[in-house]
């Protein structure tokens, strides 16, 4: 008996796991039309998708360098019963081949699907790839619905009339019968039909020679497809409309990647308490992870069997943190610095660990941790030696390059270069190996000198790396400070390429190099896309100089502090954009400069829309002022948020405990608000490890709370003794990622 409704073309797949498939010796006439020749790149945006060990086969379409659009039914547990697909990492390993007309060739790219963002109203899901596809042009979405009588071209890797698992992309023409709010009904022409494995394949409209994605193949009667009853001759299909999804796609594709240690699509947060007592060891340190969506709290210490090392008094485990999906599996990995770790009798030699995320949370997958310690492993880290005072991991940065390759930058500011104590260096970890970089490395501006503390601060984005050297002497001015900017392009020594150095003796940098300025004591970077550019290949660099002395209103203010911003081009040139300080009480910059404020001690920057042209609203900077006196309360601390673009004083907002930003108050003596700040794409995390609570706290502020003129929203507070967090600790919130 013929079915009364279209078959689910995705029901194919289980058979693919049964064993080898007999393929025809000669090319067969395909149900979806002729095979596309190996040299034809017209449909290069089409992807073959294999779920699990060939449990299912589907097709898809590249709509962004890192994202496919395909059918949700490809990933549903039982697509006949429900198209519901959990957000986050696919439940089974999924491989996508893009831009390869013949699967026996080498063109295009093979990627792993690491994240799903499903629709709930139709058979559509966005699938993120582990790395961008750089040699295939994505297909743009249509903006009008398929019209009755219109002809669309389907491309897919599904069955043909005679082949179960063809090795070539095939195409066929379909006529539109009609549409509703989310679907279109189509019928194949000249006996063409959508077969098993074509699900998720693009139905393409071409107008004026320009192709557009009008719909995705969803269900089909499969008349004439291999393995279908010969009595079934219908070639009708149901397709999922996508012409109204551009806003949804742009929002998902353009969002800043969230921290997601259990890869479920919900933001998580790791909060360090490096002075916490662990097993009786004072100040051994720990990290507490709060999994979003109410999925529990985990405590990570060096006493866990999957974390290398062991908790010891004074380790300060978690003094620095960074995040990156280092093994490219779709789960965020946590990079933990323990710079106070003693090794082999060498005090504060330090080391770093990468703790891997997994669907069950950090440390629950097959790959649990990578230990990075001088004298162990390969590369420059393995070739070096742990020495007293190195403080490896004192500063950390991590991310992915523009090509999507994960990296970690590890500051070792106490490293001796030859006989030069605390000259400093950093390790660049990428591609499974590491290289060391210091000021005597090829092409690096400056010269290694004692007490430079090169890499005392580090920052990085997809384009550049910024290395602060706050102890750098400029001429005879001790601790005037400097910054060196690198690109991720490797030089002849396989080290990042130095682009330029910055210090305040240069005519292109505001102020003058003076003793104790500490220019570079804090650095931050955010990707920048100027108007007219195709992508964010530039960066905005922020540099803090908390020791800067300023003359305000005719009075000298020692250590009031300042911050400076610079535009860094893809070619490696720079220009200063602005300088920031609090000024007088009646100017347009919030706050009043006072001696000892140490404005610029901490910085955090973010581009909340990295795919779009950058604006004053999307480029954001937070400046920590931890020694700020609020009224008569000494060292209460404050934070200034503003735009990385535009004039100083525009778009700024003042944050102190108890004001409208939402941080609980009142201000307290020696709370040092502003020492711990971290921007994400949706919020600013503010740590208060020095009180007012006994153990410290971390506050999560929505962007509205740190945006000038916006109405503040409720904040989220993480505090020991509340929300399932144990009532214990000492410096909870000193770092958070």
XYZ file of C-alpha atoms in Angstrom:
737
model
C 0.000 0.000 0.000
C 1.277 3.446 -0.842
C 1.793 5.832 2.055
C -0.747 8.619 2.375
C 1.847 11.241 3.310
C 5.481 11.873 2.375
C 7.945 9.445 3.868
C 10.579 10.808 6.199
C 13.591 10.800 3.917
C 15.883 10.894 6.931
C 14.773 7.424 8.000
C 17.456 6.008 5.737
C 20.426 6.249 7.808
C 20.501 3.307 10.186
C 21.136 0.991 7.251
C 24.421 2.713 6.516
C 25.887 1.272 9.691
C 25.104 -2.323 8.668
C 28.183 -2.882 6.572
C 29.805 -2.296 3.187
C 27.585 -1.003 0.408
C 27.651 -2.407 -3.140
C 28.284 0.488 -5.511
C 27.654 0.391 -9.239
C 30.744 0.044 -11.382
C 29.665 2.801 -13.766
C 27.999 6.158 -13.129
C 24.280 5.701 -12.590
C 21.441 7.987 -13.556
C 20.634 9.808 -10.339
C 17.090 10.341 -9.114
C 18.005 13.906 -8.129
C 19.560 14.503 -11.495
C 22.986 14.075 -13.001
C 26.135 13.955 -10.925
C 27.964 17.239 -10.722
C 31.331 17.044 -12.464
C 34.392 17.114 -10.236
C 35.539 20.484 -11.566
C 32.156 22.205 -11.147
C 32.094 24.448 -8.055
C 28.607 25.855 -8.648
C 27.221 23.974 -5.647
C 30.394 23.966 -3.548
C 28.407 25.343 -0.594
C 26.617 21.978 -0.293
C 27.745 19.706 2.547
C 27.556 15.986 3.161
C 26.783 15.295 6.829
C 27.526 11.961 8.515
C 26.126 11.447 12.027
C 27.884 8.881 14.227
C 29.509 5.885 12.564
C 27.332 6.382 9.479
C 24.209 6.116 11.641
C 22.665 8.812 9.469
C 23.562 10.642 6.312
C 22.178 14.061 5.384
C 23.022 17.099 3.324
C 23.433 20.725 4.340
C 24.534 24.129 3.115
C 27.297 26.515 4.200
C 25.701 29.841 5.172
C 28.724 31.261 7.012
C 32.400 30.325 7.158
C 31.745 28.472 10.425
C 28.095 27.437 10.116
C 25.906 25.049 8.142
C 22.144 25.175 7.828
C 20.529 21.753 7.644
C 17.496 19.778 8.799
C 16.902 19.304 12.521
C 15.606 15.826 11.688
C 19.174 14.780 10.906
C 19.916 15.016 14.648
C 16.559 14.153 16.236
C 16.527 10.965 18.301
C 13.338 9.771 16.572
C 12.423 12.161 13.767
C 9.152 10.346 13.114
C 7.983 11.154 16.650
C 9.609 14.570 17.176
C 11.969 17.019 15.518
C 13.161 18.348 18.885
C 16.956 18.624 19.036
C 18.887 19.685 22.171
C 21.014 22.788 21.760
C 24.755 22.360 22.157
C 27.101 19.581 21.132
C 25.564 16.832 18.945
C 24.960 13.631 20.892
C 26.995 11.692 18.332
C 30.166 12.735 16.565
C 29.170 14.422 13.309
C 31.394 15.069 10.305
C 30.684 17.502 7.484
C 32.398 17.551 4.085
C 31.986 20.871 2.286
C 33.001 21.867 -1.238
C 33.827 18.352 -2.432
C 31.735 17.471 -5.494
C 33.311 14.024 -5.569
C 33.804 12.500 -2.138
C 36.862 10.689 -3.468
C 38.600 14.032 -4.088
C 40.469 16.432 -1.811
C 38.806 19.759 -2.612
C 36.987 21.768 0.028
C 37.202 20.879 3.693
C 36.232 18.239 6.245
C 35.035 19.575 9.576
C 33.398 18.329 12.762
C 30.007 19.730 13.775
C 30.453 20.871 17.383
C 27.326 22.866 18.206
C 23.652 22.841 17.225
C 21.260 25.789 17.423
C 17.793 24.412 16.581
C 14.584 26.087 15.468
C 11.445 25.003 17.269
C 8.951 25.885 14.528
C 10.329 23.936 11.549
C 12.782 21.264 10.412
C 15.844 23.520 10.567
C 19.001 23.639 12.657
C 22.206 25.688 12.527
C 25.341 23.567 12.900
C 28.642 25.166 13.939
C 31.884 23.753 12.550
C 35.029 23.310 14.608
C 36.957 25.567 12.208
C 36.016 28.022 9.471
C 35.881 26.930 5.829
C 37.983 29.497 3.981
C 37.911 28.302 0.361
C 34.146 28.003 -0.206
C 31.760 30.953 -0.560
C 28.732 30.622 1.747
C 25.254 30.771 0.213
C 23.099 33.772 1.111
C 19.520 33.273 2.264
C 16.656 34.353 0.014
C 14.431 37.160 1.273
C 11.163 36.174 -0.404
C 9.148 32.976 -0.075
C 9.120 30.306 -2.783
C 6.283 31.104 -5.201
C 3.900 28.624 -6.808
C 5.233 27.600 -10.212
C 8.775 28.721 -9.405
C 11.560 26.258 -10.121
C 14.266 25.550 -7.541
C 17.383 23.419 -7.825
C 18.086 20.818 -5.121
C 21.670 19.707 -4.416
C 22.379 16.718 -2.190
C 24.451 13.645 -1.422
C 21.501 11.259 -1.009
C 20.695 7.980 -2.737
C 20.169 7.822 -6.458
C 18.016 5.445 -8.499
C 20.729 2.780 -8.445
C 23.155 3.808 -5.694
C 22.749 3.423 -1.963
C 25.714 5.632 -1.036
C 26.828 7.645 -4.072
C 30.199 9.334 -4.047
C 29.114 12.388 -6.013
C 26.933 15.419 -5.424
C 23.745 15.356 -7.509
C 21.223 18.016 -8.447
C 17.660 18.128 -9.708
C 14.924 20.634 -10.508
C 11.774 20.989 -8.398
C 8.635 23.011 -9.079
C 6.975 24.835 -6.180
C 3.356 23.806 -5.597
C 2.581 26.119 -2.664
C 3.733 27.453 0.719
C 2.549 28.003 4.269
C 4.201 29.891 7.145
C 7.136 27.500 7.520
C 7.128 25.015 4.620
C 6.860 24.733 0.872
C 5.541 21.781 -1.132
C 7.562 20.951 -4.217
C 7.490 18.293 -6.936
C 10.482 16.944 -8.824
C 10.495 17.424 -12.570
C 11.398 14.689 -15.080
C 11.121 11.953 -12.422
C 13.519 13.724 -10.074
C 12.918 13.080 -6.357
C 14.602 13.833 -3.043
C 15.998 10.608 -1.605
C 17.379 9.383 1.693
C 20.445 11.502 2.508
C 19.168 14.585 0.641
C 17.447 15.817 3.805
C 18.843 19.244 4.724
C 20.086 19.836 1.191
C 19.657 23.331 -0.285
C 16.816 24.252 -2.633
C 18.355 27.119 -4.564
C 16.806 30.028 -6.438
C 19.006 31.767 -9.006
C 18.132 35.359 -9.911
C 20.264 37.370 -12.274
C 22.961 34.746 -12.009
C 23.062 34.995 -8.185
C 22.076 31.901 -6.182
C 20.025 32.190 -2.986
C 18.929 29.623 -0.432
C 15.131 29.412 -0.575
C 14.453 26.233 1.429
C 15.892 22.997 2.818
C 14.801 19.512 1.807
C 12.794 17.913 4.620
C 10.451 15.028 3.648
C 9.772 13.183 0.408
C 7.698 10.397 -1.146
C 11.002 9.201 -2.695
C 9.455 7.763 -5.790
C 12.137 5.890 -7.756
C 14.804 6.135 -5.047
C 17.015 3.107 -4.414
C 15.333 0.728 -1.950
C 11.842 2.278 -2.227
C 8.890 0.148 -3.348
C 8.685 0.308 -7.133
C 4.972 1.071 -6.872
C 5.799 4.418 -5.292
C 6.199 6.870 -8.176
C 5.416 10.178 -6.497
C 8.224 12.736 -6.494
C 6.643 15.318 -4.204
C 8.505 16.743 -1.189
C 8.032 19.059 1.740
C 10.761 21.661 2.195
C 11.472 23.911 5.183
C 11.386 27.599 4.308
C 14.396 29.692 5.280
C 13.655 32.969 3.496
C 12.405 34.511 6.776
C 15.299 33.267 8.933
C 18.062 35.756 8.071
C 17.685 37.635 11.355
C 17.817 34.436 13.385
C 20.834 33.159 11.465
C 22.690 36.473 11.771
C 21.998 36.617 15.512
C 23.340 33.113 16.155
C 26.279 33.360 13.777
C 27.318 36.831 14.928
C 27.124 36.226 18.664
C 30.204 36.084 20.883
C 30.894 32.464 21.820
C 29.625 31.660 25.306
C 31.567 29.830 28.012
C 30.026 26.358 27.945
C 32.003 23.730 29.854
C 29.338 21.028 29.470
C 28.490 21.987 25.851
C 24.721 22.198 26.341
C 24.288 25.648 24.814
C 23.811 27.377 28.200
C 26.440 29.764 29.620
C 28.518 28.507 32.568
C 30.912 30.346 34.865
C 34.133 29.265 36.596
C 35.012 31.271 39.710
C 38.420 31.073 41.323
C 39.166 31.257 45.032
C 42.958 30.902 44.970
C 43.360 31.461 48.701
C 40.872 28.799 49.740
C 41.967 26.075 52.140
C 41.913 22.602 50.582
C 42.263 19.509 52.773
C 43.849 21.522 55.549
C 46.323 23.248 53.194
C 45.896 26.989 53.590
C 45.777 29.032 50.383
C 46.030 25.932 48.197
C 43.258 27.324 46.012
C 40.273 25.991 44.131
C 37.863 26.808 41.315
C 34.092 26.439 41.595
C 32.101 25.924 38.389
C 28.446 26.878 38.235
C 26.790 25.125 35.297
C 24.019 27.154 33.686
C 20.435 26.000 33.580
C 20.546 24.647 37.123
C 22.834 21.745 36.206
C 24.876 21.832 39.361
C 28.090 23.094 40.898
C 31.522 21.474 40.745
C 34.619 22.074 42.849
C 37.993 21.664 41.159
C 41.204 21.312 43.138
C 44.569 19.692 42.579
C 43.497 16.891 44.921
C 41.144 15.484 42.266
C 42.621 12.416 40.599
C 42.158 13.886 37.104
C 43.870 17.208 37.891
C 47.686 16.982 37.730
C 49.645 17.932 40.828
C 48.441 18.024 44.401
C 47.038 20.730 46.656
C 49.712 22.313 48.830
C 49.756 25.306 51.110
C 50.363 28.552 49.227
C 49.805 27.158 45.707
C 47.113 29.724 44.820
C 45.579 27.370 42.250
C 43.363 29.483 39.952
C 45.131 32.813 40.455
C 44.675 33.319 36.692
C 42.100 31.853 34.303
C 41.386 31.783 30.574
C 39.064 29.838 28.291
C 39.303 28.234 24.840
C 37.966 25.160 23.070
C 41.484 23.822 22.760
C 40.625 20.330 21.488
C 37.897 21.709 19.175
C 35.100 19.441 20.372
C 32.512 22.151 21.041
C 33.017 22.220 24.825
C 34.818 25.140 26.456
C 38.099 24.213 28.144
C 39.376 26.009 31.243
C 42.995 27.182 31.391
C 44.158 27.480 35.002
C 47.302 29.264 36.109
C 49.041 28.383 39.379
C 52.018 30.768 39.331
C 52.794 30.367 43.056
C 53.316 26.591 42.724
C 56.634 25.379 44.156
C 58.380 22.799 41.982
C 61.360 20.704 43.023
C 62.281 23.129 45.757
C 61.968 26.127 43.440
C 59.517 28.541 45.077
C 56.841 30.089 42.884
C 58.060 28.422 39.701
C 54.456 27.976 38.559
C 52.629 25.906 35.965
C 49.459 25.896 33.858
C 46.798 23.284 33.170
C 44.180 22.971 30.447
C 41.110 21.267 31.914
C 38.846 19.879 29.201
C 35.113 20.330 29.007
C 32.745 17.477 28.122
C 28.972 16.844 28.100
C 29.178 15.796 31.754
C 31.230 18.872 32.693
C 34.911 19.618 33.164
C 37.039 16.492 33.585
C 34.317 13.985 32.646
C 35.444 13.207 29.086
C 38.078 10.812 27.813
C 40.567 13.710 27.577
C 40.705 15.333 30.987
C 43.729 17.610 31.330
C 46.953 18.797 29.734
C 49.721 19.784 32.144
C 52.105 22.549 31.027
C 55.226 22.758 33.179
C 58.717 23.845 32.280
C 60.978 20.842 31.819
C 58.118 18.506 30.874
C 56.650 17.629 27.498
C 57.709 18.965 24.121
C 58.455 22.308 22.525
C 59.952 25.268 24.320
C 58.119 24.474 27.549
C 59.711 21.039 27.683
C 63.125 22.442 26.783
C 63.123 25.050 29.560
C 63.500 24.621 33.311
C 61.374 25.622 36.272
C 63.176 28.157 38.449
C 62.322 30.023 41.598
C 60.258 33.115 40.941
C 59.402 32.307 37.309
C 55.674 32.533 38.088
C 54.633 30.664 34.966
C 50.943 31.389 34.399
C 50.979 34.741 36.210
C 49.073 36.049 33.170
C 47.000 34.099 30.646
C 45.162 34.665 27.387
C 43.552 32.167 25.047
C 41.354 32.044 21.967
C 41.354 31.067 18.318
C 43.147 32.648 15.389
C 41.237 34.053 12.414
C 41.727 30.641 10.800
C 40.076 29.008 13.803
C 43.194 27.457 15.346
C 43.169 27.415 19.176
C 46.053 28.997 21.100
C 47.124 29.794 24.658
C 49.462 32.612 25.720
C 51.234 32.024 29.048
C 53.066 34.837 30.774
C 56.252 34.001 32.700
C 57.224 37.477 33.949
C 59.721 36.239 36.536
C 61.819 34.295 34.012
C 65.528 35.124 33.965
C 66.992 35.673 30.511
C 70.602 34.672 30.960
C 71.702 36.475 34.091
C 68.925 39.066 33.859
C 66.534 38.332 36.706
C 62.823 38.873 36.057
C 63.403 39.931 32.482
C 60.315 37.880 31.570
C 58.986 35.947 28.603
C 55.851 34.203 27.356
C 55.004 30.823 25.888
C 52.804 30.620 22.814
C 51.026 27.260 22.716
C 49.392 26.336 19.416
C 49.074 23.273 17.222
C 50.258 20.868 19.896
C 53.572 22.575 20.569
C 54.965 25.689 22.223
C 57.507 28.421 21.568
C 59.060 30.917 23.955
C 59.305 34.635 23.175
C 61.289 37.283 25.027
C 62.781 40.665 24.200
C 65.963 39.154 22.807
C 63.964 37.011 20.362
C 64.237 37.889 16.672
C 62.361 41.040 15.734
C 61.001 41.843 19.200
C 61.341 45.557 20.051
C 63.435 46.425 23.065
C 66.120 44.485 24.883
C 65.780 42.015 27.711
C 66.755 43.699 30.957
C 66.494 42.786 34.599
C 63.124 43.579 36.192
C 61.316 44.286 32.888
C 58.645 41.703 33.837
C 57.906 41.175 30.153
C 54.527 39.357 29.924
C 53.419 40.652 33.308
C 50.168 41.199 31.442
C 48.918 39.539 28.249
C 45.866 39.836 26.009
C 44.932 38.284 22.680
C 42.168 38.152 20.096
C 41.902 36.401 16.723
C 44.215 38.964 15.110
C 46.835 40.090 17.606
C 48.647 39.432 20.885
C 49.543 42.222 23.315
C 52.332 41.740 25.844
C 52.771 44.201 28.677
C 56.166 44.893 30.204
C 55.278 47.121 33.165
C 58.757 47.027 34.686
C 60.435 48.278 31.490
C 62.826 51.169 32.061
C 62.583 53.840 29.348
C 65.913 55.622 29.364
C 66.610 56.296 33.020
C 62.930 56.136 34.019
C 62.490 52.888 35.970
C 59.177 51.061 35.600
C 57.920 53.463 32.973
C 56.517 50.453 31.133
C 56.011 49.305 27.541
C 53.859 47.043 25.358
C 54.742 44.874 22.355
C 52.091 43.765 19.848
C 52.427 40.563 17.815
C 50.405 38.894 15.081
C 49.583 35.182 15.018
C 51.603 34.845 11.811
C 54.651 32.730 12.615
C 58.094 33.989 11.617
C 61.100 31.968 10.457
C 61.601 30.742 14.035
C 57.936 29.654 14.290
C 57.308 32.417 16.783
C 54.524 35.013 16.574
C 55.676 37.963 14.483
C 56.355 41.171 16.422
C 54.624 44.155 14.782
C 55.580 47.124 16.962
C 56.370 48.336 20.440
C 54.639 51.088 22.406
C 55.921 53.320 25.166
C 55.274 56.879 26.244
C 58.566 58.217 24.948
C 57.155 57.913 21.421
C 55.547 60.924 19.744
C 52.663 58.653 18.680
C 51.722 57.841 22.304
C 50.207 60.310 24.773
C 52.076 61.487 27.825
C 55.719 61.008 28.645
C 57.643 58.032 29.944
C 58.124 58.600 33.646
C 59.357 56.461 36.495
C 56.624 54.325 37.989
C 53.988 54.879 35.280
C 53.649 51.102 34.797
C 52.424 51.572 31.237
C 51.280 48.076 30.201
C 50.470 46.849 33.691
C 47.108 45.887 32.171
C 46.234 45.260 28.509
C 43.070 44.285 26.659
C 42.240 43.541 23.013
C 39.013 43.300 21.014
C 38.563 42.535 17.299
C 37.543 45.547 15.209
C 35.767 45.789 11.857
C 35.884 49.293 10.404
C 33.267 50.577 7.989
C 33.869 49.204 4.511
C 35.830 46.172 5.699
C 34.570 42.658 4.984
C 35.478 41.288 8.416
C 37.069 42.155 11.759
C 40.737 41.785 10.796
C 41.858 44.722 12.966
C 41.975 45.165 16.745
C 41.453 47.854 19.348
C 44.115 47.727 22.054
C 43.639 49.214 25.514
C 46.654 49.851 27.768
C 46.507 50.691 31.457
C 49.096 52.856 33.212
C 47.935 52.813 36.857
C 51.081 54.556 38.108
C 50.606 57.578 35.838
C 50.928 60.929 37.630
C 48.587 63.616 36.281
C 48.064 67.295 36.824
C 44.341 67.808 37.377
C 42.882 71.279 37.935
C 46.385 72.634 38.473
C 47.229 70.085 41.186
C 49.651 67.161 40.844
C 48.045 63.756 41.469
C 50.485 60.889 42.033
C 49.460 57.428 40.843
C 46.032 58.601 39.747
C 46.378 56.407 36.651
C 45.314 56.502 33.017
C 44.344 54.245 30.117
C 44.954 54.575 26.385
C 43.392 53.006 23.294
C 44.989 52.242 19.930
C 43.734 50.987 16.590
C 45.873 48.109 15.290
C 45.520 47.357 11.582
C 45.840 43.997 9.855
C 49.092 45.259 8.323
C 50.568 45.754 11.792
C 50.443 49.552 12.035
C 48.831 51.495 14.846
C 47.354 54.872 15.724
C 46.265 56.162 19.090
C 42.522 56.702 19.472
C 42.118 58.189 22.948
C 43.460 58.627 26.434
C 41.241 58.220 29.491
C 41.499 59.593 33.005
C 38.922 60.733 35.515
C 39.693 64.439 35.237
C 37.899 66.990 37.366
C 34.544 66.687 39.049
C 32.843 68.941 36.488
C 34.127 67.511 33.184
C 32.327 64.960 31.010
C 34.231 61.918 32.316
C 32.658 60.233 35.323
C 34.660 60.352 38.531
C 37.291 62.690 39.883
C 41.021 62.008 39.648
C 42.683 61.649 43.032
C 46.154 60.635 44.102
C 46.482 56.881 44.497
C 43.342 55.926 42.538
C 45.380 53.640 40.243
C 42.940 54.058 37.366
C 43.684 51.381 34.724
C 44.878 48.647 37.085
C 42.569 46.196 35.322
C 41.008 46.259 31.859
C 38.509 44.156 29.954
C 37.367 44.722 26.362
C 34.794 43.072 24.132
C 33.221 43.406 20.708
C 29.644 42.245 21.260
C 28.999 41.885 17.505
C 32.301 40.738 15.955
C 30.782 39.939 12.519
C 29.164 43.364 12.090
C 30.735 46.739 11.365
C 31.958 47.981 14.743
C 30.119 50.825 16.466
C 30.325 52.747 19.717
C 27.586 50.455 21.049
C 29.333 47.169 20.218
C 32.916 48.038 21.233
C 33.080 48.129 25.013
C 35.779 48.716 27.636
C 35.747 48.323 31.416
C 38.448 50.086 33.452
C 39.167 49.047 37.031
C 39.967 51.725 39.645
C 40.522 49.520 42.705
C 42.076 52.144 44.990
C 39.337 54.712 44.399
C 38.049 56.341 47.578
C 34.251 56.622 47.509
C 33.340 59.634 49.619
C 35.429 58.985 52.752
C 35.688 55.208 52.259
C 39.322 54.411 51.397
C 40.099 51.833 48.698
C 36.417 51.060 48.116
C 37.119 50.853 44.403
C 35.094 51.581 41.293
C 34.750 50.687 37.625
C 34.289 52.927 34.597
C 32.658 51.438 31.494
C 32.680 53.209 28.154
C 33.044 52.664 24.436
C 36.337 51.780 22.789
C 35.265 54.149 20.005
C 34.274 57.804 20.246
C 35.379 60.633 22.467
C 36.416 60.190 26.113
C 33.486 60.850 28.386
C 30.907 59.751 25.833
C 28.869 56.635 26.634
C 30.528 56.125 30.006
C 28.971 54.738 33.178
C 30.316 54.790 36.709
C 30.001 51.622 38.814
C 30.460 51.568 42.555
C 28.932 49.425 45.272
C 25.398 50.527 46.012
C 24.741 52.727 42.979
C 22.291 52.135 40.124
C 24.516 49.587 38.347
C 23.240 47.003 40.815
C 26.382 45.971 42.700
C 25.280 45.501 46.320
C 26.481 48.204 48.653
C 27.390 50.282 50.471
C 31.070 50.764 49.575
C 33.479 49.324 52.115
C 37.045 50.066 53.102
C 39.647 47.979 51.248
C 37.102 46.207 49.027
C 39.159 47.123 45.925
C 36.224 46.912 43.529
C 37.672 46.817 40.011
C 40.547 44.397 40.507
C 38.545 41.542 38.963
C 36.521 42.391 35.820
C 35.643 40.319 32.770
C 33.410 41.162 29.803
C 31.492 38.555 27.812
C 29.157 39.198 24.911
C 26.165 39.647 27.222
C 27.428 40.765 30.642
C 30.206 42.142 32.809
C 31.445 39.891 35.612
C 32.671 41.845 38.627
C 34.576 40.034 41.364
C 34.620 41.287 44.962
C 37.089 38.881 46.588
C 37.906 41.335 49.390
C 34.386 41.666 50.751
C 31.964 42.770 51.983
C 31.145 39.054 52.391
C 33.350 36.829 54.505
C 34.438 34.722 51.545
C 34.047 37.120 48.604
C 31.499 37.260 45.790
C 31.060 37.554 42.041
C 28.370 39.716 40.461
C 27.060 39.204 36.920
C 25.804 42.483 35.447
C 23.727 42.565 32.234
C 25.103 44.944 29.608
C 22.233 47.349 30.277
C 23.688 47.952 33.743
C 27.003 49.119 32.312
C 25.620 51.116 29.374
C 25.073 54.854 29.621
C 21.407 55.783 29.525
C 20.124 52.200 29.738
C 17.783 50.962 32.452
C 19.510 48.597 34.854
C 18.249 45.018 35.066
C 18.510 42.551 37.962
C 21.991 41.137 38.516
C 23.053 37.620 39.460
C 25.283 37.175 42.506
C 27.432 34.118 43.169
C 28.446 33.945 46.819
C 29.595 31.133 49.112
C 26.726 30.053 51.336
C 24.126 30.891 48.685
C 22.730 29.042 45.667
C 24.370 25.751 46.601
C 27.885 27.185 46.934
C 29.649 25.948 50.099
C 30.115 28.417 52.943
C 33.882 28.426 52.692
C 36.717 30.290 51.042
C 38.861 33.369 51.286
C 39.140 35.209 47.928
C 36.128 33.934 45.990
C 35.818 35.931 42.757
C 39.483 36.898 42.362
C 39.214 35.583 38.783
C 36.235 34.357 36.771
C 35.744 33.010 33.253
